């Protein structure tokens, strides 16, 4: 078997050799990162967003690029998933968005700070992550109503906020119920009241009270009421 | 003990026990929050609890390693520590940095990078602190009457741990590069230099407890740490699959990660075969339990469970889920917590001169904490697998999935109670030993320390 000298040699040569390879690959990886398109879009805004991300230890609950804690959602693709408007509304009052659910700390971010954070999340979402996070494999999508045949077109607000949780025509989130035939159940007046303050109509509901203007409520309810 | 200055180790060990208790408290805060009882949310939000929990782990383990060094290095070097005063100054400053950091975490004062949450200004204090420690231990080794492989490996491990703290202190603007160098600290610590420290402590304990010839043990120590670095350095690549670096990391990281369990397997086989070679039994059986246990559990937790989710095909789904928490808990427990417990159990009778080994409390501590930790790992595993399937395969919403797996956290908390009962028993034993005394000088002879008897 090995002598002690040979064992020592194995340790020293192995360590030295693999450290050298590691440094070489590090050099190559940095070259790759700094010549990729993501380094050109790394703006001041993104950097400020990253500072806010770190200053508040967001990684203590969330993961980004799959790294962090596992108490709150993975945020790499949150920009794609929710869109900037939704994130903006959410960050202003996280607990209002998920009443009675797992809580996020309410930070007093200013408008520009929120923009910075959104820029940071957008930048990360656009990185080439070699297929991470994976697309769900067995997600079913059912086409109940042809939403495009609706007479009133989908309001912008609906695309920005509502689709994060609800789906229409198989597209959208699955947190809240699908809205394909919501018009059969409720009329415009009910929907307007509902959107103004869901908690008042159904205490304990997961539907948040959203910061919507009267006009937006009107548009949304007339759109929803025709989904039959 | 052979030298008066080895008593310093006791104060490091005591700090260690205190920090561990606090870590467990924060673990419970998180466990209950996950079950839906997030009552402390306004004072201790999850991110504060999490930062405190993981940083306390790092600090108590490092304190344990430092204590081990203060016990082992004088023994191996055949001389008193270079400066006792420096050692106490260093311990006190370490506690100060720790306390300030923990309070800071609750006041939104941190760096916000996983495992490296200690705020930047305090990082400099950490560096000064560690340099003090390395200087003191280094001078002891330097002026030693003899140089042993065990002490060199231990010192080299501690030194590299300090060196590798530095990449974590550089600021990067790109999340990708930030992540890249963060793993230089985190991965190269736990899967590299900390294993040197563990190997050093393990070989010291095996020499003392089994009485097998030093030459044989130290030869295998080289092979094991050689294997560790051979697989561990490029194994860092398993953190680089999905952070935006070149594709080849999937091959490099995947291949060398497959080799990583080998180092742990070698460690476990080595510890068991040395034990079987010993022929005679050391009276301090519980120290032997912890020593062999550490080698075996580190294989299960770090080697096997690590392997279970480092292949890129699997990691694509498990990356950033509770599967990581499952692997992390058993890996840290087996490899590092248990080795600290082993050196503590071995050293306490010799520091205090009280032959309090092999009592029912000590035995209970070993079994309850191990069974509890295995239970916790199991709870994390089931929750993690369910999470991966529901969230990553079926595409259910994050919070919906969390509600589905909430029940497993009841299992986790119950197992945590079993674990905690073991730790409490261990601490009760620790307190029973009392403070170290000079009367314990030369206690090795009385304890039937086999190697020492053979050497003289």
XYZ file of C-alpha atoms in Angstrom:
684
model
C 0.000 0.000 0.000
C 0.857 3.681 -0.044
C 3.653 5.034 2.067
C 3.055 8.159 4.107
C 5.173 10.134 1.654
C 3.103 8.960 -1.302
C -0.082 9.830 0.537
C 1.260 13.307 1.211
C 2.227 13.688 -2.436
C -1.257 12.616 -3.520
C -2.732 15.322 -1.289
C -0.393 18.089 -2.403
C -0.431 17.342 -6.137
C -4.213 16.805 -6.171
C -4.906 20.018 -4.333
C -2.523 22.075 -6.432
C -3.668 20.635 -9.755
C -7.378 21.020 -9.129
C -6.968 24.504 -7.650
C -5.179 25.513 -10.850
C -7.964 24.072 -13.031
C -10.535 25.816 -10.870
C -8.826 29.184 -11.235
C -8.585 28.701 -14.986
C -12.290 27.883 -15.280
C -13.071 30.872 -13.066
C -11.172 33.143 -15.423
C -13.086 31.719 -18.377
C -16.449 31.997 -16.599
C -15.864 35.640 -15.708
C -14.909 36.355 -19.302
C -18.162 34.700 -20.384
C -20.260 36.651 -17.871
C -18.722 40.016 -18.681
C -19.063 39.552 -22.439
C -22.666 38.329 -22.308
C -25.601 40.580 -23.134
C -26.681 40.681 -19.491
C -23.615 42.693 -18.537
C -24.671 45.394 -21.025
C -28.105 45.715 -19.463
C -26.710 45.954 -15.949
C -27.851 49.522 -15.346
C -27.553 51.819 -12.321
C -31.154 50.996 -11.548
C -30.451 47.265 -11.424
C -27.464 47.811 -9.139
C -29.516 49.968 -6.779
C -32.158 47.260 -6.842
C -29.570 44.666 -5.887
C -28.425 46.841 -2.994
C -31.999 47.062 -1.716
C -32.359 43.312 -2.194
C -29.327 42.737 0.014
C -29.967 45.501 2.511
C -33.290 43.926 3.435
C -32.049 40.343 3.292
C -34.730 39.263 0.839
C -32.765 36.027 0.469
C -33.728 35.248 4.065
C -37.149 34.137 2.765
C -37.051 34.140 -1.044
C -34.755 32.447 -3.510
C -33.338 34.050 -6.639
C -31.434 31.955 -9.178
C -32.575 29.190 -6.831
C -30.526 30.540 -3.949
C -31.772 31.749 -0.623
C -34.375 30.443 1.790
C -37.466 28.452 0.888
C -40.115 30.274 2.872
C -41.298 32.507 0.062
C -41.544 32.121 -3.727
C -38.641 31.770 -6.161
C -38.269 35.220 -7.748
C -36.074 34.599 -10.801
C -39.020 34.684 -13.195
C -41.368 36.799 -11.098
C -41.185 39.670 -13.610
C -42.380 37.373 -16.364
C -44.919 35.677 -14.111
C -46.520 38.714 -12.495
C -45.436 41.734 -14.502
C -44.197 45.104 -13.193
C -47.627 46.537 -12.284
C -48.492 43.629 -10.064
C -45.116 43.724 -8.302
C -45.531 47.461 -7.745
C -48.947 47.033 -6.140
C -47.692 44.079 -4.127
C -44.592 45.802 -2.717
C -46.633 48.759 -1.494
C -48.564 46.500 0.855
C -47.644 42.819 0.610
C -50.074 41.659 3.246
C -53.071 43.257 1.520
C -52.366 41.145 -1.551
C -52.545 37.866 0.343
C -54.971 38.465 3.205
C -54.663 35.928 5.974
C -51.780 34.120 4.278
C -48.074 33.737 4.994
C -46.805 37.246 5.674
C -44.117 39.344 4.100
C -42.559 42.251 5.969
C -44.068 45.559 4.869
C -41.131 47.741 3.880
C -41.583 51.451 3.353
C -40.169 51.541 -0.145
C -40.455 54.746 -2.139
C -41.767 54.660 -5.718
C -38.246 54.890 -7.137
C -36.982 52.160 -4.822
C -39.763 49.903 -6.046
C -38.728 50.677 -9.626
C -35.152 49.728 -8.764
C -36.250 46.423 -7.278
C -38.391 45.688 -10.328
C -35.409 46.463 -12.578
C -33.273 44.078 -10.537
C -35.875 41.313 -10.795
C -36.310 41.915 -14.526
C -32.545 41.740 -15.096
C -32.263 38.435 -13.264
C -35.223 37.026 -15.145
C -33.490 37.713 -18.438
C -30.286 35.833 -17.578
C -29.463 32.687 -19.503
C -29.960 30.156 -16.716
C -29.660 26.987 -18.785
C -33.270 25.994 -18.336
C -33.862 26.980 -14.702
C -36.498 27.228 -13.334
C -38.060 24.312 -15.241
C -41.441 24.710 -16.878
C -44.073 22.567 -15.145
C -44.632 19.386 -17.105
C -48.148 18.284 -16.412
C -49.884 21.617 -16.185
C -53.304 21.206 -17.748
C -54.925 23.986 -19.686
C -58.603 23.888 -20.495
C -60.264 26.105 -23.022
C -63.719 26.849 -21.645
C -64.616 30.098 -23.327
C -63.154 31.791 -26.311
C -62.203 34.989 -24.572
C -61.344 36.700 -27.816
C -64.948 36.621 -29.016
C -65.963 38.830 -26.079
C -67.413 42.153 -27.168
C -65.559 44.210 -24.599
C -61.781 43.822 -24.852
C -59.705 42.862 -21.835
C -58.756 46.042 -19.927
C -55.005 46.693 -19.475
C -55.397 46.472 -15.688
C -56.780 42.967 -16.070
C -53.681 41.820 -17.925
C -51.384 43.542 -15.438
C -52.886 42.391 -12.180
C -55.766 39.941 -12.360
C -54.128 37.331 -14.587
C -51.462 36.771 -11.929
C -54.033 34.775 -9.975
C -57.011 34.179 -12.283
C -57.198 32.629 -15.715
C -59.451 33.358 -18.669
C -59.492 30.982 -21.583
C -56.838 28.822 -19.976
C -54.299 31.656 -19.744
C -53.328 33.116 -16.384
C -52.682 32.065 -12.812
C -54.320 29.325 -10.792
C -54.404 30.904 -7.358
C -57.953 32.187 -7.675
C -60.785 30.515 -9.579
C -60.890 30.629 -13.379
C -63.062 33.525 -14.519
C -64.337 31.982 -17.741
C -67.990 31.997 -16.732
C -68.001 34.534 -13.941
C -70.626 36.576 -15.837
C -73.148 33.781 -15.450
C -72.926 34.002 -11.670
C -72.626 37.714 -11.025
C -73.940 40.915 -12.560
C -72.096 44.209 -13.045
C -73.314 45.757 -9.799
C -72.154 42.802 -7.733
C -68.764 42.714 -9.467
C -68.272 46.423 -8.846
C -68.967 46.012 -5.134
C -66.782 42.977 -5.039
C -63.809 44.757 -6.595
C -64.211 47.750 -4.271
C -63.833 45.661 -1.138
C -63.877 41.862 -1.393
C -63.414 41.423 2.349
C -66.696 43.215 3.046
C -68.665 40.800 0.907
C -66.860 37.629 1.861
C -64.723 38.040 4.992
C -61.606 35.908 4.937
C -61.467 35.620 1.169
C -58.036 35.389 -0.446
C -59.001 38.132 -2.898
C -57.168 41.344 -1.957
C -58.580 44.830 -1.951
C -56.737 46.246 -4.929
C -55.854 49.902 -5.398
C -58.216 50.501 -8.348
C -59.783 53.755 -9.535
C -63.546 54.023 -10.120
C -63.020 53.942 -13.859
C -60.880 50.850 -13.671
C -63.510 49.115 -11.537
C -66.152 50.033 -14.094
C -64.089 48.695 -16.997
C -63.177 45.516 -15.223
C -66.734 44.722 -14.137
C -68.218 45.298 -17.554
C -65.539 43.060 -19.029
C -66.075 40.342 -16.454
C -69.858 40.399 -16.610
C -69.801 39.377 -20.290
C -67.730 36.244 -19.660
C -70.549 33.762 -19.894
C -4.657 17.395 29.919
C -0.931 17.755 29.648
C -0.636 21.546 29.609
C -2.262 24.199 31.747
C -3.161 26.359 28.780
C -5.391 23.645 27.387
C -7.939 24.893 29.910
C -8.722 27.712 27.480
C -10.520 25.143 25.353
C -13.158 24.838 28.079
C -14.261 28.472 27.687
C -14.574 28.041 23.922
C -16.633 24.896 24.483
C -18.890 26.679 26.965
C -19.522 29.491 24.471
C -20.218 26.842 21.898
C -22.966 25.263 24.016
C -24.558 28.644 24.638
C -24.653 29.572 20.959
C -25.998 26.146 20.012
C -28.892 26.547 22.470
C -29.745 29.881 20.908
C -29.580 28.386 17.427
C -32.157 25.777 18.402
C -34.501 28.467 19.744
C -34.443 30.190 16.356
C -34.972 26.869 14.627
C -38.204 26.469 16.569
C -39.302 30.006 15.677
C -38.986 29.045 12.008
C -40.566 25.631 12.429
C -43.648 27.169 14.047
C -43.811 29.920 11.432
C -43.939 27.241 8.754
C -46.749 25.504 10.585
C -48.709 28.730 10.391
C -47.938 30.078 13.873
C -46.034 33.142 12.772
C -46.838 35.072 15.967
C -43.403 36.664 16.273
C -43.619 38.097 12.752
C -43.406 41.735 13.852
C -40.337 41.218 16.054
C -38.585 38.277 14.452
C -39.638 37.996 10.808
C -38.597 34.806 9.052
C -35.538 36.343 7.395
C -34.184 37.517 10.765
C -34.756 34.089 12.311
C -33.154 32.392 9.345
C -30.061 34.633 9.320
C -29.663 34.158 13.073
C -30.147 30.389 12.845
C -27.537 29.831 10.134
C -24.999 32.346 11.389
C -25.176 30.942 14.903
C -24.468 27.547 13.377
C -21.362 28.855 11.650
C -20.177 30.746 14.717
C -20.742 27.941 17.197
C -19.002 25.435 14.953
C -16.053 27.793 14.465
C -15.949 28.367 18.215
C -15.932 24.610 18.647
C -13.113 24.246 16.122
C -11.154 26.960 17.926
C -11.722 25.197 21.233
C -10.581 21.950 19.652
C -7.458 23.696 18.365
C -6.702 25.060 21.821
C -6.922 21.554 23.190
C -5.223 19.651 20.385
C -2.404 21.962 19.310
C -0.608 22.149 22.697
C -0.987 18.397 23.051
C 0.400 17.726 19.579
C 3.108 20.390 19.786
C 4.258 19.341 23.248
C 4.223 22.858 24.641
C 1.972 25.469 26.248
C -0.024 27.764 23.974
C 1.972 30.778 22.733
C -0.096 33.350 24.619
C -2.958 32.591 26.991
C -3.913 36.245 27.235
C -4.290 36.543 23.475
C -6.545 33.500 23.447
C -8.926 35.049 25.974
C -8.934 38.413 24.193
C -9.751 36.602 20.995
C -12.615 34.655 22.554
C -14.150 37.757 24.100
C -13.934 39.709 20.850
C -15.495 36.786 19.003
C -18.446 36.821 21.386
C -18.791 40.597 20.973
C -18.893 40.374 17.178
C -21.444 37.570 17.431
C -23.718 39.430 19.821
C -23.617 42.660 17.777
C -24.374 40.744 14.579
C -27.332 38.926 16.070
C -28.822 42.110 17.464
C -28.165 43.746 14.082
C -30.120 41.029 12.258
C -33.210 42.040 14.219
C -32.738 45.695 13.289
C -32.448 45.125 9.541
C -28.649 45.530 9.677
C -27.007 42.872 7.555
C -25.367 42.065 4.275
C -28.191 39.911 2.956
C -26.206 37.211 1.211
C -27.092 33.703 2.291
C -24.744 32.459 5.059
C -22.687 35.661 4.831
C -25.202 37.938 6.515
C -22.735 39.484 8.961
C -22.692 43.196 8.019
C -19.634 44.429 6.134
C -18.176 46.670 8.900
C -18.214 43.714 11.292
C -16.501 41.545 8.670
C -13.293 43.492 9.266
C -13.518 42.716 12.972
C -13.987 39.046 12.123
C -10.804 39.195 10.053
C -8.814 40.793 12.889
C -10.238 38.238 15.281
C -9.339 35.259 13.145
C -5.858 36.655 12.477
C -5.324 36.865 16.247
C -6.370 33.255 16.594
C -4.194 32.062 13.723
C -1.218 33.994 15.037
C -1.543 32.474 18.474
C -2.055 28.908 17.261
C 0.501 29.384 14.483
C 3.200 30.511 16.908
C 2.453 27.496 19.062
C 2.901 25.155 16.107
C 5.963 27.085 14.923
C 7.741 26.852 18.259
C 6.663 23.269 18.817
C 8.980 20.542 19.970
C 7.568 18.308 17.262
C 5.528 18.745 14.090
C 2.756 16.257 13.559
C 0.626 15.768 10.474
C -2.501 16.065 12.597
C -1.559 19.502 13.849
C -0.400 20.657 10.419
C -3.615 19.530 8.711
C -5.684 21.160 11.435
C -3.716 24.390 11.176
C -3.773 24.430 7.384
C -7.549 23.929 7.529
C -8.061 26.812 9.953
C -5.731 29.022 7.938
C -7.489 28.333 4.621
C -10.866 28.930 6.241
C -9.669 32.406 7.159
C -8.192 33.031 3.711
C -11.384 31.927 1.974
C -13.457 34.346 4.040
C -12.039 37.170 1.932
C -13.763 36.512 -1.458
C -17.062 36.943 0.373
C -16.153 40.510 1.267
C -15.798 41.828 -2.283
C -18.740 43.697 -3.750
C -20.097 42.641 -7.154
C -22.830 44.297 -9.189
C -23.947 41.227 -11.075
C -25.997 38.693 -9.156
C -24.259 35.960 -11.155
C -20.741 36.988 -10.130
C -21.923 37.689 -6.606
C -23.246 34.159 -6.382
C -20.105 32.761 -7.982
C -17.792 34.144 -5.334
C -20.191 33.625 -2.460
C -19.746 29.895 -3.062
C -15.992 30.327 -2.846
C -16.579 30.953 0.812
C -19.558 28.750 1.512
C -18.775 25.666 -0.568
C -15.010 25.721 -0.235
C -15.497 26.059 3.504
C -17.922 23.258 4.117
C -16.757 20.897 1.414
C -13.083 21.775 1.564
C -11.187 23.364 4.386
C -13.674 22.509 7.117
C -13.160 18.898 6.163
C -9.450 19.399 6.834
C -10.365 20.648 10.277
C -12.739 17.731 10.743
C -10.091 15.308 9.469
C -7.511 16.775 11.852
C -9.807 16.470 14.862
C -10.924 13.003 13.769
C -7.396 11.698 13.436
C -6.389 13.182 16.817
C -9.366 11.465 18.430
C -8.669 8.163 16.692
C -5.038 8.245 17.798
C -6.131 8.863 21.380
C -9.149 6.592 21.506
C -8.024 3.571 19.529
C -4.309 3.568 20.212
C -3.574 2.652 16.602
C -0.140 3.808 15.501
C 0.068 7.506 14.609
C 1.885 6.752 11.342
C -0.994 4.602 10.068
C -3.682 7.091 11.003
C -1.851 10.101 9.610
C -1.152 8.368 6.319
C -4.876 7.804 5.823
C -5.556 11.351 6.907
C -3.535 12.538 3.894
C -5.430 10.230 1.548
C -8.784 11.442 2.849
C -8.034 15.142 2.705
C -6.484 14.514 -0.705
C -9.767 12.962 -1.882
C -11.684 15.836 -0.343
C -9.823 18.451 -2.347
C -9.684 16.368 -5.488
C -13.489 16.210 -5.556
C -14.427 19.262 -3.541
C -12.649 22.046 -5.401
C -14.196 21.408 -8.809
C -17.302 20.103 -7.052
C -18.053 23.784 -6.359
C -19.431 23.560 -9.891
C -22.656 22.002 -8.601
C -23.649 25.458 -7.396
C -22.958 26.950 -10.810
C -25.468 25.069 -12.971
C -28.182 27.701 -13.015
C -26.647 31.033 -12.113
C -25.697 32.238 -15.612
C -22.171 30.880 -16.163
C -20.998 28.622 -19.024
C -22.694 25.301 -19.709
C -19.565 23.246 -18.996
C -20.083 23.654 -15.251
C -22.879 21.087 -15.548
C -20.347 18.476 -16.633
C -17.521 19.561 -14.367
C -19.758 20.115 -11.337
C -21.776 16.968 -11.953
C -18.752 14.726 -12.370
C -16.779 15.974 -9.375
C -19.889 16.013 -7.198
C -20.225 12.333 -7.930
C -16.765 11.878 -6.426
C -17.514 13.920 -3.307
C -19.195 11.075 -1.392
C -15.985 9.062 -1.849
C -14.080 11.271 0.572
C -16.831 10.828 3.146
C -17.067 7.106 2.491
C -13.312 6.823 2.962
C -13.603 8.777 6.193
C -16.324 6.464 7.540
C -14.489 3.294 6.521
C -11.262 4.653 7.960
C -12.820 5.493 11.326
C -14.522 2.109 11.610
C -11.473 0.107 10.566
C -9.223 2.018 12.990
C -11.724 1.287 15.740
C -11.720 -2.411 14.890
C -7.937 -2.456 14.793
C -7.676 -1.003 18.262
C -8.184 -4.298 20.066
C -8.572 -2.594 23.415
C -11.401 -0.333 24.429
C -10.926 3.185 25.654
C -12.984 3.781 28.785
C -14.575 6.934 27.360
C -16.944 5.006 25.064
C -19.261 7.915 24.443
C -16.433 9.951 22.930
C -15.859 6.990 20.617
C -19.590 6.912 19.801
C -19.499 10.547 18.731
C -16.275 10.077 16.772
C -17.372 7.057 14.752
C -20.900 8.486 14.574
C -19.595 11.677 13.033
C -17.707 9.801 10.331
C -20.759 7.682 9.504
C -23.386 10.434 9.656
C -21.269 12.772 7.565
C -21.271 10.112 4.865
C -25.047 9.766 5.064
C -25.816 13.481 5.307
C -23.095 15.170 3.310
C -22.068 12.331 1.009
C -25.203 10.386 0.221
C -27.913 13.047 0.591
C -25.642 15.544 -1.135
C -25.245 13.179 -4.056
C -29.009 12.696 -4.097
C -29.529 16.152 -5.494
C -26.320 17.381 -7.065
C -26.666 15.757 -10.474
C -27.778 18.515 -12.852
C -30.810 16.569 -14.099
C -32.125 16.241 -10.538
C -30.890 19.602 -9.340
C -32.878 21.367 -12.045
C -35.985 20.448 -10.048
C -34.655 20.411 -6.476
C -32.571 23.604 -6.671
C -34.071 26.174 -4.340
C -36.491 23.832 -2.591
C -36.725 22.202 0.839
C -34.567 19.354 -0.492
C -31.595 21.618 0.164
C -32.706 22.094 3.760
C -32.951 18.317 4.150
C -29.389 17.756 2.948
C -28.054 20.760 4.860
C -29.363 19.679 8.241
C -27.923 16.161 8.266
C -24.689 17.207 6.556
C -23.819 19.893 9.104
C -24.924 17.725 11.969
C -22.954 14.659 10.914
C -19.786 16.259 9.681
C -19.274 19.222 11.946
C -21.621 19.290 14.927
C -20.881 15.675 15.856
C -17.117 16.091 15.581
C -17.304 19.094 17.927
C -19.387 16.981 20.311
C -16.788 14.225 20.017
C -13.833 16.395 20.955
C -15.894 17.968 23.732
C -16.843 14.584 25.167
C -13.259 13.437 24.924
C -11.700 16.558 26.403
C -14.070 17.367 29.253
C -13.008 14.523 31.615
C -9.382 15.418 30.955
C -9.882 19.153 31.497
C -11.795 18.771 34.741
C -10.425 15.502 36.091
C -13.945 14.172 36.577
C -14.589 10.728 35.176
C -18.137 11.457 34.168
C -18.123 9.397 31.023
C -20.518 6.597 30.129
C -23.421 7.819 32.211
C -27.037 7.369 31.078
C -27.429 11.102 30.375
C -24.519 11.060 27.959
C -25.831 7.993 26.201
C -29.303 9.509 25.986
C -27.804 12.696 24.528
C -26.163 10.717 21.746
C -29.188 8.656 20.754
C -31.919 11.271 21.203
C -30.098 13.963 19.244
C -29.225 11.589 16.422
C -32.686 10.064 16.161
C -34.226 13.533 16.377
C -31.989 14.847 13.633
C -32.778 11.868 11.393
C -36.469 12.534 12.012
C -36.069 16.171 11.043
C -34.205 15.175 7.905
C -37.012 12.777 7.034
C -39.649 15.473 7.528
C -37.717 17.855 5.276
C -37.286 15.092 2.706
C -40.992 14.277 2.459
C -41.960 17.951 2.391
C -39.264 18.647 -0.181
C -40.224 15.840 -2.542
C -43.884 16.841 -2.347
C -42.899 20.450 -3.028
C -40.850 19.499 -6.078
C -43.685 17.462 -7.552
C -46.512 19.873 -6.867
C -44.644 23.062 -7.682
C -42.089 22.140 -10.307
C -43.830 19.252 -12.067
C -47.525 20.087 -11.725
C -47.070 23.836 -11.704
C -49.202 24.615 -8.644
C -48.813 28.015 -7.039
C -46.114 28.374 -4.376
C -48.452 29.205 -1.500
C -50.915 26.467 -2.453
C -48.087 23.951 -2.271
C -46.878 25.339 1.048
C -50.318 24.700 2.516
C -50.244 21.129 1.251
C -46.921 20.404 2.931
C -47.614 22.282 6.163
C -48.439 19.052 7.966
C -44.896 17.761 7.510
C -43.658 20.620 9.618
C -45.601 19.205 12.542
C -43.406 16.123 12.028
C -40.376 18.356 11.852
C -41.182 20.157 15.093
C -41.902 16.876 16.915
C -38.574 15.446 15.765
C -36.954 18.723 16.791
C -38.268 18.185 20.330
C -36.577 14.776 20.461
C -33.397 16.328 19.100
C -33.546 19.162 21.627
C -34.028 16.739 24.516
C -30.750 15.131 23.455
C -28.945 18.459 23.302
C -30.331 19.441 26.710
C -28.999 16.169 28.136
C -25.611 16.887 26.581
C -25.522 20.360 28.104
C -26.570 19.018 31.518
C -23.601 16.673 31.344
C -21.366 19.523 30.274
C -22.445 21.634 33.243
C -21.947 18.680 35.604
C -18.292 18.478 34.688
C -17.790 21.948 36.110
C -14.863 24.246 35.398
C -11.409 22.928 34.490
C -8.811 22.643 37.254
C -5.042 22.384 37.399
C -5.476 19.191 39.388
C -6.478 17.530 36.155
C -2.948 17.825 34.758
C -1.846 14.410 33.633
C -5.378 13.073 33.782
C -4.705 11.106 30.594
C -2.798 8.521 32.606
C -5.733 8.015 34.928
C -8.227 7.942 32.088
C -6.438 5.034 30.464
C -5.619 6.982 27.336
C -4.180 4.165 25.285
C -1.842 5.983 22.973
C -0.321 7.955 25.792
C 0.337 4.861 27.808
C 1.988 3.317 24.800
C 4.081 6.383 23.997
C 5.610 6.656 27.485
